Short mmCIF file of C-alpha atoms in Angstrom, two decimals:
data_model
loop_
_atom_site.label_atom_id
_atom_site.label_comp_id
_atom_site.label_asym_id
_atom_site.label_seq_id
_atom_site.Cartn_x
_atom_site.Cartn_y
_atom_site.Cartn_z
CA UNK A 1 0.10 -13.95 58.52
CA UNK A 2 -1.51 -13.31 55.10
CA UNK A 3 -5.28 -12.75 55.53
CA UNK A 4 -7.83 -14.90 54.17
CA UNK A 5 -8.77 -12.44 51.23
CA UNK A 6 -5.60 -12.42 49.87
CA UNK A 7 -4.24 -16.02 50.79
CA UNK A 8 -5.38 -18.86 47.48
CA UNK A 9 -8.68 -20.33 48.87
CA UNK A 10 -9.66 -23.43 50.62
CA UNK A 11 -6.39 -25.30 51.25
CA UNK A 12 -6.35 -23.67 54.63
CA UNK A 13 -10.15 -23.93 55.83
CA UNK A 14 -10.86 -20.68 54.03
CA UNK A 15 -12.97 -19.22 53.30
CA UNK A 16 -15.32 -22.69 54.12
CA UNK A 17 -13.70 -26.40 55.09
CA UNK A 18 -13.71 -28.61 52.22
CA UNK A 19 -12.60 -32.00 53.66
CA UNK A 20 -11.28 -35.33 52.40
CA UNK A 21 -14.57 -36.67 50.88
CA UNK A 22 -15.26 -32.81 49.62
CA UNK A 23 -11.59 -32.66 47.51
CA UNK A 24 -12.35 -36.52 46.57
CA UNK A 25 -15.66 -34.90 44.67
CA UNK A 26 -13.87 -32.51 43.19
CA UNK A 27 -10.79 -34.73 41.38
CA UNK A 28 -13.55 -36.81 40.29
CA UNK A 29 -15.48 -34.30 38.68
CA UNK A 30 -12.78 -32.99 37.43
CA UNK A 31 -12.28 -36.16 35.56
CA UNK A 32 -15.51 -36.64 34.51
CA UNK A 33 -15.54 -33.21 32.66
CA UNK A 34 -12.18 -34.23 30.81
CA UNK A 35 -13.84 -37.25 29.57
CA UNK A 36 -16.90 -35.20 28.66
CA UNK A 37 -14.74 -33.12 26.66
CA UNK A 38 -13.04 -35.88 24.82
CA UNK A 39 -15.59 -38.55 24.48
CA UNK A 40 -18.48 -36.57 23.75
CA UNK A 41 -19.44 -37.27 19.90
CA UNK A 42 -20.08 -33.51 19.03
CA UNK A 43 -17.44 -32.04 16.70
CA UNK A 44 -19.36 -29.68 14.28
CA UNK A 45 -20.87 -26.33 15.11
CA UNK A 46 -22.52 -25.43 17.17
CA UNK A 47 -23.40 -28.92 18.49
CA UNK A 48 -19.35 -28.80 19.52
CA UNK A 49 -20.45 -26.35 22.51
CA UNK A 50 -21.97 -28.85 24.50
CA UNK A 51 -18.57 -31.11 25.18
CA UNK A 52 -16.75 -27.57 26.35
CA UNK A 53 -19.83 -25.99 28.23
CA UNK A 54 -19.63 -29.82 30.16
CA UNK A 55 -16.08 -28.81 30.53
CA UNK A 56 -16.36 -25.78 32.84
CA UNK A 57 -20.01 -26.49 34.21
CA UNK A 58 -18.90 -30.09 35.53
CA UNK A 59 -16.35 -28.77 38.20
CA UNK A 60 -18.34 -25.86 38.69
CA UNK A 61 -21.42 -27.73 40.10
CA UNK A 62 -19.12 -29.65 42.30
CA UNK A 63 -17.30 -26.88 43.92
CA UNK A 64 -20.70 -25.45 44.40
CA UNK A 65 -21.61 -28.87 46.11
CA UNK A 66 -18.70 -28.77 48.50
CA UNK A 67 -17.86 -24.78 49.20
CA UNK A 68 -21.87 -23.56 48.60
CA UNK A 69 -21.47 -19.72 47.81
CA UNK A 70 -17.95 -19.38 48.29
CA UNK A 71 -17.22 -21.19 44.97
CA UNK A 72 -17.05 -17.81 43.45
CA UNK A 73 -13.86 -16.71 45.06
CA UNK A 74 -11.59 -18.59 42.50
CA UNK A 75 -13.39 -15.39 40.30
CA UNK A 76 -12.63 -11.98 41.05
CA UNK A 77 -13.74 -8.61 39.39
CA UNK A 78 -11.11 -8.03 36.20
CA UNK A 79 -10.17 -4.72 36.75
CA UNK A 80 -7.50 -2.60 35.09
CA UNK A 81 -4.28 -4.60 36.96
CA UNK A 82 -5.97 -7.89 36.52
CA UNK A 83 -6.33 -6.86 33.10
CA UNK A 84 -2.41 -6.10 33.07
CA UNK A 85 -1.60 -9.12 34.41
CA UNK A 86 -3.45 -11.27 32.44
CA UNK A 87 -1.42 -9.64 29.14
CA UNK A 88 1.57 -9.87 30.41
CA UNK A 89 1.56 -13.47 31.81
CA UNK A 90 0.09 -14.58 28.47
CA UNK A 91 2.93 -12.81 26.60
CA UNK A 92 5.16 -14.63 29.33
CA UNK A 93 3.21 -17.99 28.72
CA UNK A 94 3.75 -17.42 24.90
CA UNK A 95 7.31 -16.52 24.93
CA UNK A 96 7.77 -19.72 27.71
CA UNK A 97 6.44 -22.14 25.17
CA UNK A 98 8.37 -20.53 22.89
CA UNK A 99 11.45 -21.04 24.12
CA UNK A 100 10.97 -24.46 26.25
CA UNK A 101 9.62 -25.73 22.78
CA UNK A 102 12.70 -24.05 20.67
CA UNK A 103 15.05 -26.53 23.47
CA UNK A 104 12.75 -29.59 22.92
CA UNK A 105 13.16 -29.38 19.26
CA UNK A 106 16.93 -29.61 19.87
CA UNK A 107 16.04 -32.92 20.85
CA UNK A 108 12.77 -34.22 19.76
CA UNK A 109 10.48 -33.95 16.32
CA UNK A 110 7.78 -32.44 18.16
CA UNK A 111 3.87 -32.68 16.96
CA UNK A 112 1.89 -30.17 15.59
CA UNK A 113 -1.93 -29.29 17.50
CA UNK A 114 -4.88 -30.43 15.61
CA UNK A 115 -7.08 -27.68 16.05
CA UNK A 116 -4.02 -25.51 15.01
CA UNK A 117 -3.79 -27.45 11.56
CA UNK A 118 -7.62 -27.82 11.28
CA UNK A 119 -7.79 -23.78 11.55
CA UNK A 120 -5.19 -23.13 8.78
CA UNK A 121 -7.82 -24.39 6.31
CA UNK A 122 -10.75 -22.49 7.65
CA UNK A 123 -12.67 -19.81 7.00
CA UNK A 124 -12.65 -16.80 9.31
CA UNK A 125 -15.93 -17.08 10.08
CA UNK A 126 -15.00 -21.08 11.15
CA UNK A 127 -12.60 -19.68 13.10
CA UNK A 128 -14.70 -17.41 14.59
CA UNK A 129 -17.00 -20.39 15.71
CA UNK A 130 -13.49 -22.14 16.76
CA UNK A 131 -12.66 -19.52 19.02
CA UNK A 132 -15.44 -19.21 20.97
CA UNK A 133 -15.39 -22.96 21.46
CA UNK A 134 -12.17 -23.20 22.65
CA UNK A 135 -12.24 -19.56 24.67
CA UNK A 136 -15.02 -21.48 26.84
CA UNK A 137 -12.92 -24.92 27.12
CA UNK A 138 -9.74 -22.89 28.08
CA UNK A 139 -11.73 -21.67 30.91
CA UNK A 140 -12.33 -25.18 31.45
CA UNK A 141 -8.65 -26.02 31.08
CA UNK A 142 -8.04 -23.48 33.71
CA UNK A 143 -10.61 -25.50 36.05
CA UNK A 144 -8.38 -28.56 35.33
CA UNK A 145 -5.36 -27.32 36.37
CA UNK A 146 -6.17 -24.96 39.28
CA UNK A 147 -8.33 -27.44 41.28
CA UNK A 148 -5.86 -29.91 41.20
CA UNK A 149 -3.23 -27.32 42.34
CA UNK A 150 -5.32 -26.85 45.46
CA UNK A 151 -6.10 -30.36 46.28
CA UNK A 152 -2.32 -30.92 46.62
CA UNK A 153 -1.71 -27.64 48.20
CA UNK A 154 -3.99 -28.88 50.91
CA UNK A 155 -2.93 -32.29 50.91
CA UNK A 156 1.04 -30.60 51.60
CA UNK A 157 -0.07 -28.29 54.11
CA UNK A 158 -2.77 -30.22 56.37
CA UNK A 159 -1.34 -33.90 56.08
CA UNK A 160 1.93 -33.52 55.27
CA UNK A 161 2.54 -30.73 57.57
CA UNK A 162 4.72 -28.81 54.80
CA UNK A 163 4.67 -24.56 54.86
CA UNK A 164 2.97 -23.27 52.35
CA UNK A 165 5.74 -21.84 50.64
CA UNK A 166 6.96 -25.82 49.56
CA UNK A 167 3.38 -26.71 49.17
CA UNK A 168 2.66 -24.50 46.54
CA UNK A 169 6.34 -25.61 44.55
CA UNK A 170 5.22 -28.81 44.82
CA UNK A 171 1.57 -28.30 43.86
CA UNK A 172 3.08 -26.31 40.77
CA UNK A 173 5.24 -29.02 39.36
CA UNK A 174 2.26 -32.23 40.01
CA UNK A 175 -0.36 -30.15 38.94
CA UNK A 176 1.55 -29.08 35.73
CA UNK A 177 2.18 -32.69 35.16
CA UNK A 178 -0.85 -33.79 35.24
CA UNK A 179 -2.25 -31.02 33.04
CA UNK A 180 0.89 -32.06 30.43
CA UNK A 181 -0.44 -35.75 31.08
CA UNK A 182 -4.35 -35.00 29.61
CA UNK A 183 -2.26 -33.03 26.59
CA UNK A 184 -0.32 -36.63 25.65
CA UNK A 185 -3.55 -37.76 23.34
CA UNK A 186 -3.65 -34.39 21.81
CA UNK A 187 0.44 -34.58 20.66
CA UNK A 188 0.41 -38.31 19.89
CA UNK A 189 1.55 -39.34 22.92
CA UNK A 190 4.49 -37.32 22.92
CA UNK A 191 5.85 -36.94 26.38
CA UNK A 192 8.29 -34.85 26.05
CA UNK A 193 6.06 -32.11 24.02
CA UNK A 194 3.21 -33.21 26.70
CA UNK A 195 4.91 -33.61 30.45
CA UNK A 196 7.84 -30.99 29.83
CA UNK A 197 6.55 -28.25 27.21
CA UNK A 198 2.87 -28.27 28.01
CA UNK A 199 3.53 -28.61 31.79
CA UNK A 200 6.06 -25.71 31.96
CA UNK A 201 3.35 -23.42 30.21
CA UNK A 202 0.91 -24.48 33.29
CA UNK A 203 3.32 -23.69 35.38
CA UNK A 204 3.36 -20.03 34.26
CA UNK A 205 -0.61 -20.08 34.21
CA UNK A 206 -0.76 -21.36 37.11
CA UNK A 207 1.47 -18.68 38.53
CA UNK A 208 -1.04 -15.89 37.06
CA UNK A 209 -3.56 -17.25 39.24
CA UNK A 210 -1.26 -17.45 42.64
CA UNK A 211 -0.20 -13.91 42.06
CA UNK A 212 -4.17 -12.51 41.56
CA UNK A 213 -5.72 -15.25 42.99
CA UNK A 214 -8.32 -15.30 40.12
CA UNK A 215 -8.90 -18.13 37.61
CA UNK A 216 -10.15 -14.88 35.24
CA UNK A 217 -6.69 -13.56 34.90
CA UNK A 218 -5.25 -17.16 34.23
CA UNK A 219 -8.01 -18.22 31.94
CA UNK A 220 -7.16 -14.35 29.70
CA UNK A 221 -3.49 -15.46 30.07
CA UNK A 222 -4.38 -19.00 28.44
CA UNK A 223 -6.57 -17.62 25.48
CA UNK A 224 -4.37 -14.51 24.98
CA UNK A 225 -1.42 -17.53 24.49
CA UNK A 226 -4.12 -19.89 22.07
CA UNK A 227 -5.63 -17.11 20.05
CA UNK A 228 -2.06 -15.83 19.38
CA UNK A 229 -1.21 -19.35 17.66
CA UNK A 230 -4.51 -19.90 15.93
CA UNK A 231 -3.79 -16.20 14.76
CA UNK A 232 -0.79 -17.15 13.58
CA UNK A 233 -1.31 -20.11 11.81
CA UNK A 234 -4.29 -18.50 10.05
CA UNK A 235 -2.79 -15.50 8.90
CA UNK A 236 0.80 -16.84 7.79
CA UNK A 237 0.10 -20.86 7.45
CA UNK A 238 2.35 -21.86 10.59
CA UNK A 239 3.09 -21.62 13.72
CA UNK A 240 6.10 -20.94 16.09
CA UNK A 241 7.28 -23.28 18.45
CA UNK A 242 4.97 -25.49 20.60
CA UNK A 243 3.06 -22.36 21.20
CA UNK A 244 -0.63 -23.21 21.49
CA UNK A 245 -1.59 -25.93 23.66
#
């Protein structure tokens, strides 16, 4: 039996019960930070803060609601292995997207990300401001697609009397679908792009944060993957595959 400290958190009772109301709070504020982010009129520094620091703070308040202090074990110290990990799963998240987008473009004219074409024509001090924006909403991001991992987990293991083991697979693949989902406005509604490329780089992320069981190491996976793109684009005017999303 893997002990609480080292089994993923609150699926199981532990470290604090979170029941059916408590995991209904969280989807829904989970929602209501996505809309924040996109409906949220703010697009210019440093007014565009506000929309991303609604992101992360949204869920955050409701976890606090429903697990009190324990909301802090989905963040653990970084140290040096964390630190590790959270290079080499973004170098695996970067060459995934690489290569899922390299198929889908066998197939499909895939769609370019905005802020990836907006950063091409900035300055690097814009960019500057555009990367701390979007290193706080990836934290958010990370939010979005761990808490809904959980909610299923626990909705596989306590009512649908799964194991774990087939929770978590099929927590992985509905989570990552619903994070490619929330990406199909950002690629034009491109499901393919959205559902299959986006969702297979969650997948990945999502894996960081099974293996350390901290949304620090998946959140430095997901900005390690971004930043490389935006890098890219800025320095050399393009980037590869379906990489930043």
């Amino acid at each position: 039996m893997m002990s609480s400290d080292r089994d993923l958190p609150f699926y199981n009772g532990k470290p604090v019960e979170i029941d059916g109301t408590g995991w209904l709070v969280l989807m829904a504020s989970v929602a209501i930070a996505f809309l924040a982010l996109t409906l949220i009129p703010f697009r210019t520094s440093p007014y565009n803060l506000v929309p991303a620091l609604a992101f992360v703070g949204i869920p955050i308040l409701a976890l606090h609601t429903v697990a009190g202090r324990q909301w802090t074990c989905l963040f653990r110290s970084v140290d040096l292995r964390a630190a590790t990990l959270m290079v080499l799963f973004g170098a695996a998240t970067l060459a995934g997207s690489m290569a899922i987008g390299w198929i889908l473009q066998r197939f499909f004219q895939l769609q370019s990300n905005p802020v990836a074409d907006q950063i091409a024509a900035m300055s690097a001090s814009q960019v500057g401001a555009t990367l701390l924006v979007t290193g706080i909403q990836l934290v958010g991001e990370e939010l979005f697609g761990i808490l809904p991992f959980l909610v299923v987990l626990w909705l596989c293991v306590q009512h649908l009397n799964l194991s774990r083991r087939l929770g978590i697979l099929v927590a992985l693949v509905i989570s990552g679908l619903l994070f490619g989902a929330a990406h199909l406005p950002t690629y034009d509604w491109h499901w393919a792009q959205s559902l299959i490329g986006i969702g297979f780089a969650r997948v990945i992320l999502t894996l960081a944060y099974i293996v350390t069981r901290n949304l620090w190491v998946s959140a430095g996976a997901h900005i390690i993957n971004d930043w490389t793109g935006f890098f890219l684009v800025f320095e050399f005017g393009h980037v590869p595959i379906n990489t930043v999303g």
